[in-house]
DNA sequence: CGGGTTTGACCCGCGC
DNA sequence: GCGCGGGTCAAACCCG
C-alpha cells in the first residue's frame, strides 16, 4: 500500500473537491497492479436541489464530460442561460486487465459508445442506488491497452455497499491531497 | 420476476 | 445546414 502512496500522483488545483469513488477491491490490488496515474477533480458548489435537477441535463451535455484524459484539474465552468455551473468530476487511471473496478458501489450500465481513434468502447454506468445519480465512464486507453481510465461524476448520497479497508486508505490519501 | 446488459436510435453541441 | 462525435434512452434480451 505504501507503494501505492508513492505511485499516486495528485494533479488537481481543486481545494474542495469531493471524492465519489471510495473503494476498489482487494482483488484489484492482488491481481492487477494499481497504477493510479492521474487524479482529476473538479468541484461544484453545492447546488440547491431544484437547481441541481435543472442543471443535470446541462451537465450531461457538457463537452468537458468527454475529456476522459484530462489531467488539468482546473475548475470547469459551464455557463448557460446566465447560470454558472460547475460539476464535480474525478478521473483516474488504473493498470488493470479488467475494465470494471469493484469500488464498492452497485452500478448499472446504461450505454456504450465507440470512441474515435480508439479501438476500445467507452462504457457508461449509473449508480443503481435509488435516488443516487452518480455516473461513471470507463474506457481503456488505445495507446496503452493495460490502462483503464475511470471518470466519476457526482457524489454518492448513500453509504458504500461493500466497504474495503485497503482502498479506504487510498481514499484517505486522496482526500488528504484534495482537502475534501 | 426483478435487476442488469446490450445495442440501435435519438438528441445535442460543435466545427466546417 | 450538414455531418460528426459524445452522451442518453429504452426496448429487447439475459440471468439468477
Short mmCIF file of C-alpha atoms (C1' of nucleotides) in Angstrom, two decimals:
data_model
loop_
_atom_site.label_atom_id
_atom_site.label_comp_id
_atom_site.label_asym_id
_atom_site.label_seq_id
_atom_site.Cartn_x
_atom_site.Cartn_y
_atom_site.Cartn_z
CA UNK A 1 0.00 0.00 0.00
CA UNK A 2 2.93 2.28 0.61
CA UNK A 3 3.94 1.69 -2.95
CA UNK A 4 0.63 2.96 -3.99
CA UNK A 5 1.03 6.05 -1.92
CA UNK A 6 4.31 6.71 -3.64
CA UNK A 7 2.96 6.00 -7.06
CA UNK A 8 -0.09 8.01 -6.54
CA UNK A 9 0.21 11.36 -8.17
CA UNK A 10 -2.30 14.00 -7.46
CA UNK A 11 -2.96 16.53 -10.13
CA UNK A 12 -5.64 18.95 -9.19
CA UNK A 13 -5.94 22.56 -8.30
CA UNK A 14 -9.24 21.96 -6.62
CA UNK A 15 -9.26 22.77 -2.97
CA UNK A 16 -12.66 21.45 -2.06
CA UNK A 17 -13.26 18.55 -4.33
CA UNK A 18 -15.43 15.71 -3.25
CA UNK A 19 -14.35 12.22 -3.94
CA UNK A 20 -17.10 9.99 -5.13
CA UNK A 21 -15.28 6.74 -5.55
CA UNK A 22 -14.40 5.27 -2.26
CA UNK A 23 -13.32 1.71 -2.65
CA UNK A 24 -11.59 -0.50 -5.08
CA UNK A 25 -11.43 -4.17 -4.42
CA UNK A 26 -8.71 -6.12 -2.79
CA UNK A 27 -8.83 -8.38 -5.81
CA UNK A 28 -7.72 -5.45 -7.84
CA UNK A 29 -4.74 -5.00 -5.62
CA UNK A 30 -3.77 -8.63 -5.71
CA UNK A 31 -4.46 -9.40 -9.30
CA UNK A 32 -3.77 -6.18 -11.06
CA UNK A 33 -1.23 -3.64 -10.16
CA UNK A 34 -2.96 -0.42 -9.36
CA UNK A 35 -1.08 2.20 -11.27
CA UNK A 36 -3.09 5.24 -10.31
CA UNK A 37 -1.57 7.60 -12.77
CA UNK A 38 -3.72 10.63 -12.51
CA UNK A 39 -6.43 12.16 -10.48
CA UNK A 40 -8.56 14.89 -11.83
CA UNK A 41 -11.11 16.69 -9.78
CA UNK A 42 -13.49 19.47 -10.46
CA UNK A 43 -15.69 20.73 -7.76
CA UNK A 44 -19.08 22.22 -7.94
CA UNK A 45 -20.62 24.23 -5.22
CA UNK A 46 -23.50 22.53 -3.60
CA UNK A 47 -26.45 23.41 -5.74
CA UNK A 48 -29.89 23.85 -4.38
CA UNK A 49 -31.88 20.73 -5.13
CA UNK A 50 -34.02 22.47 -7.69
CA UNK A 51 -31.06 23.91 -9.45
CA UNK A 52 -29.30 20.62 -9.27
CA UNK A 53 -32.10 18.85 -11.06
CA UNK A 54 -32.37 21.60 -13.60
CA UNK A 55 -28.69 21.52 -14.25
CA UNK A 56 -28.34 17.79 -14.62
CA UNK A 57 -29.14 17.97 -18.25
CA UNK A 58 -26.79 20.84 -18.82
CA UNK A 59 -24.10 18.94 -17.04
CA UNK A 60 -24.88 15.91 -19.12
CA UNK A 61 -24.39 17.86 -22.29
CA UNK A 62 -21.18 19.43 -21.16
CA UNK A 63 -18.32 18.93 -23.56
CA UNK A 64 -16.00 18.63 -20.59
CA UNK A 65 -17.64 15.32 -19.90
CA UNK A 66 -15.83 13.95 -22.87
CA UNK A 67 -12.39 14.72 -21.68
CA UNK A 68 -11.51 11.47 -20.06
CA UNK A 69 -7.83 12.01 -20.29
CA UNK A 70 -7.74 15.48 -18.95
CA UNK A 71 -5.45 15.95 -16.03
CA UNK A 72 -5.85 19.66 -15.81
CA UNK A 73 -7.81 19.55 -12.62
CA UNK A 74 -8.98 23.05 -13.23
CA UNK A 75 -12.41 24.16 -12.23
CA UNK A 76 -14.82 23.74 -15.05
CA UNK A 77 -17.33 26.45 -15.55
CA UNK A 78 -20.46 25.91 -17.54
CA UNK A 79 -22.49 28.92 -18.39
CA UNK A 80 -25.87 28.64 -19.98
CA UNK A 81 -28.80 30.96 -19.72
CA UNK A 82 -26.86 33.07 -17.28
CA UNK A 83 -26.20 30.22 -14.92
CA UNK A 84 -22.79 29.19 -13.82
CA UNK A 85 -22.49 25.50 -13.37
CA UNK A 86 -19.56 23.61 -12.02
CA UNK A 87 -19.70 19.90 -11.81
CA UNK A 88 -17.68 17.51 -9.70
CA UNK A 89 -15.64 15.13 -11.75
CA UNK A 90 -12.87 12.81 -10.72
CA UNK A 91 -10.91 10.65 -13.07
CA UNK A 92 -8.05 8.29 -12.54
CA UNK A 93 -6.23 5.64 -14.46
CA UNK A 94 -5.58 2.11 -13.36
CA UNK A 95 -3.38 -0.53 -14.84
CA UNK A 96 -5.77 -3.44 -14.93
CA UNK A 97 -6.72 -6.42 -17.04
CA UNK A 98 -10.37 -5.80 -16.29
CA UNK A 99 -12.40 -2.72 -17.11
CA UNK A 100 -14.77 -2.86 -14.21
CA UNK A 101 -13.25 -1.92 -10.90
CA UNK A 102 -15.11 -3.07 -7.83
CA UNK A 103 -15.34 0.20 -5.97
CA UNK A 104 -17.98 -1.00 -3.53
CA UNK A 105 -20.96 0.56 -5.23
CA UNK A 106 -23.54 -1.09 -7.45
CA UNK A 107 -23.50 0.21 -10.99
CA UNK A 108 -25.92 -0.26 -13.83
CA UNK A 109 -24.62 0.10 -17.35
CA UNK A 110 -26.73 2.39 -19.47
CA UNK A 111 -24.71 2.81 -22.60
CA UNK A 112 -21.64 2.03 -24.57
CA UNK A 113 -20.13 4.02 -27.38
CA UNK A 114 -17.34 3.53 -29.78
CA UNK A 115 -14.67 6.15 -29.25
CA UNK A 116 -12.98 7.84 -32.13
CA UNK A 117 -9.30 6.98 -32.54
CA UNK A 118 -9.68 4.17 -30.07
CA UNK A 119 -10.35 0.54 -30.66
CA UNK A 120 -11.97 0.23 -27.27
CA UNK A 121 -15.50 1.39 -26.48
CA UNK A 122 -16.40 3.70 -23.62
CA UNK A 123 -18.92 2.35 -21.15
CA UNK A 124 -21.37 4.46 -19.21
CA UNK A 125 -22.58 3.46 -15.77
CA UNK A 126 -25.02 4.91 -13.28
CA UNK A 127 -25.18 4.12 -9.60
CA UNK A 128 -28.17 1.85 -9.16
CA UNK A 129 -28.93 3.05 -5.65
CA UNK A 130 -32.31 4.72 -5.61
CA UNK A 131 -32.03 8.47 -5.82
CA UNK A 132 -28.30 8.43 -6.37
CA UNK A 133 -27.43 9.71 -9.82
CA UNK A 134 -23.69 9.34 -9.72
CA UNK A 135 -22.28 8.35 -13.06
CA UNK A 136 -19.02 6.92 -14.21
CA UNK A 137 -17.38 6.32 -17.53
CA UNK A 138 -14.89 3.55 -18.14
CA UNK A 139 -12.56 3.50 -21.09
CA UNK A 140 -9.47 1.55 -21.94
CA UNK A 141 -6.67 3.56 -23.46
CA UNK A 142 -5.93 2.74 -27.06
CA UNK A 143 -2.35 3.84 -26.56
CA UNK A 144 -1.78 1.53 -23.66
CA UNK A 145 -4.17 -1.37 -23.54
CA UNK A 146 -3.24 -2.08 -19.98
CA UNK A 147 -4.57 1.21 -18.70
CA UNK A 148 -8.20 1.85 -17.87
CA UNK A 149 -9.47 5.36 -17.30
CA UNK A 150 -12.41 5.73 -14.94
CA UNK A 151 -14.23 9.01 -14.57
CA UNK A 152 -16.69 9.58 -11.75
CA UNK A 153 -19.29 12.31 -11.94
CA UNK A 154 -21.37 13.36 -8.99
CA UNK A 155 -21.47 12.48 -5.36
CA UNK A 156 -22.97 9.37 -3.81
CA UNK A 157 -25.85 10.11 -1.48
CA UNK A 158 -25.58 6.82 0.37
CA UNK A 159 -23.04 4.61 2.12
CA UNK A 160 -20.74 2.25 0.31
CA UNK A 161 -22.30 -1.16 -0.06
CA UNK A 162 -19.17 -3.27 0.01
CA UNK A 163 -16.60 -1.50 2.15
CA UNK A 164 -12.97 -2.39 1.61
CA UNK A 165 -10.40 -1.29 4.12
CA UNK A 166 -7.50 -1.27 1.68
CA UNK A 167 -8.98 1.28 -0.56
CA UNK A 168 -10.34 3.19 2.33
CA UNK A 169 -6.71 4.03 2.86
CA UNK A 170 -6.35 5.14 -0.73
CA UNK A 171 -9.37 7.30 -0.34
CA UNK A 172 -7.92 8.82 2.75
CA UNK A 173 -4.81 9.65 0.77
CA UNK A 174 -6.82 11.20 -1.99
CA UNK A 175 -8.92 13.19 0.39
CA UNK A 176 -5.91 14.46 2.23
CA UNK A 177 -4.45 15.72 -1.01
CA UNK A 178 -7.69 17.24 -2.14
CA UNK A 179 -8.65 18.66 1.26
CA UNK A 180 -12.07 17.09 0.98
"C1'" DC B 1 -39.81 -11.81 -11.86
"C1'" DG B 2 -36.60 -8.30 -10.84
"C1'" DG B 3 -32.45 -6.30 -11.95
"C1'" DG B 4 -28.63 -5.83 -15.07
"C1'" DT B 5 -26.76 -5.74 -20.01
"C1'" DT B 6 -26.89 -4.91 -24.93
"C1'" DT B 7 -27.48 -2.06 -28.69
"C1'" DG B 8 -29.67 0.79 -32.14
"C1'" DA B 9 -31.98 5.12 -32.18
"C1'" DC B 10 -32.16 9.58 -30.79
"C1'" DC B 11 -30.64 14.19 -29.14
"C1'" DC B 12 -27.48 17.87 -28.80
"C1'" DG B 13 -23.38 20.71 -29.37
"C1'" DC B 14 -19.78 21.94 -32.28
"C1'" DG B 15 -16.99 22.74 -36.34
"C1'" DC B 16 -16.94 23.41 -41.15
"C1'" DG C 1 -27.40 23.41 -43.00
"C1'" DC C 2 -24.93 19.29 -42.50
"C1'" DG C 3 -22.08 15.80 -40.67
"C1'" DC C 4 -19.72 14.04 -36.79
"C1'" DG C 5 -18.95 12.59 -32.18
"C1'" DG C 6 -20.36 12.15 -27.44
"C1'" DG C 7 -23.97 11.07 -24.23
"C1'" DT C 8 -28.51 9.09 -23.14
"C1'" DC C 9 -32.73 6.46 -23.77
"C1'" DA C 10 -35.33 2.47 -23.96
"C1'" DA C 11 -36.84 -1.93 -25.83
"C1'" DA C 12 -35.28 -6.41 -26.07
"C1'" DC C 13 -32.76 -9.65 -24.04
"C1'" DC C 14 -30.30 -12.31 -20.39
"C1'" DC C 15 -29.60 -14.32 -15.95
"C1'" DG C 16 -30.00 -15.75 -11.20
#
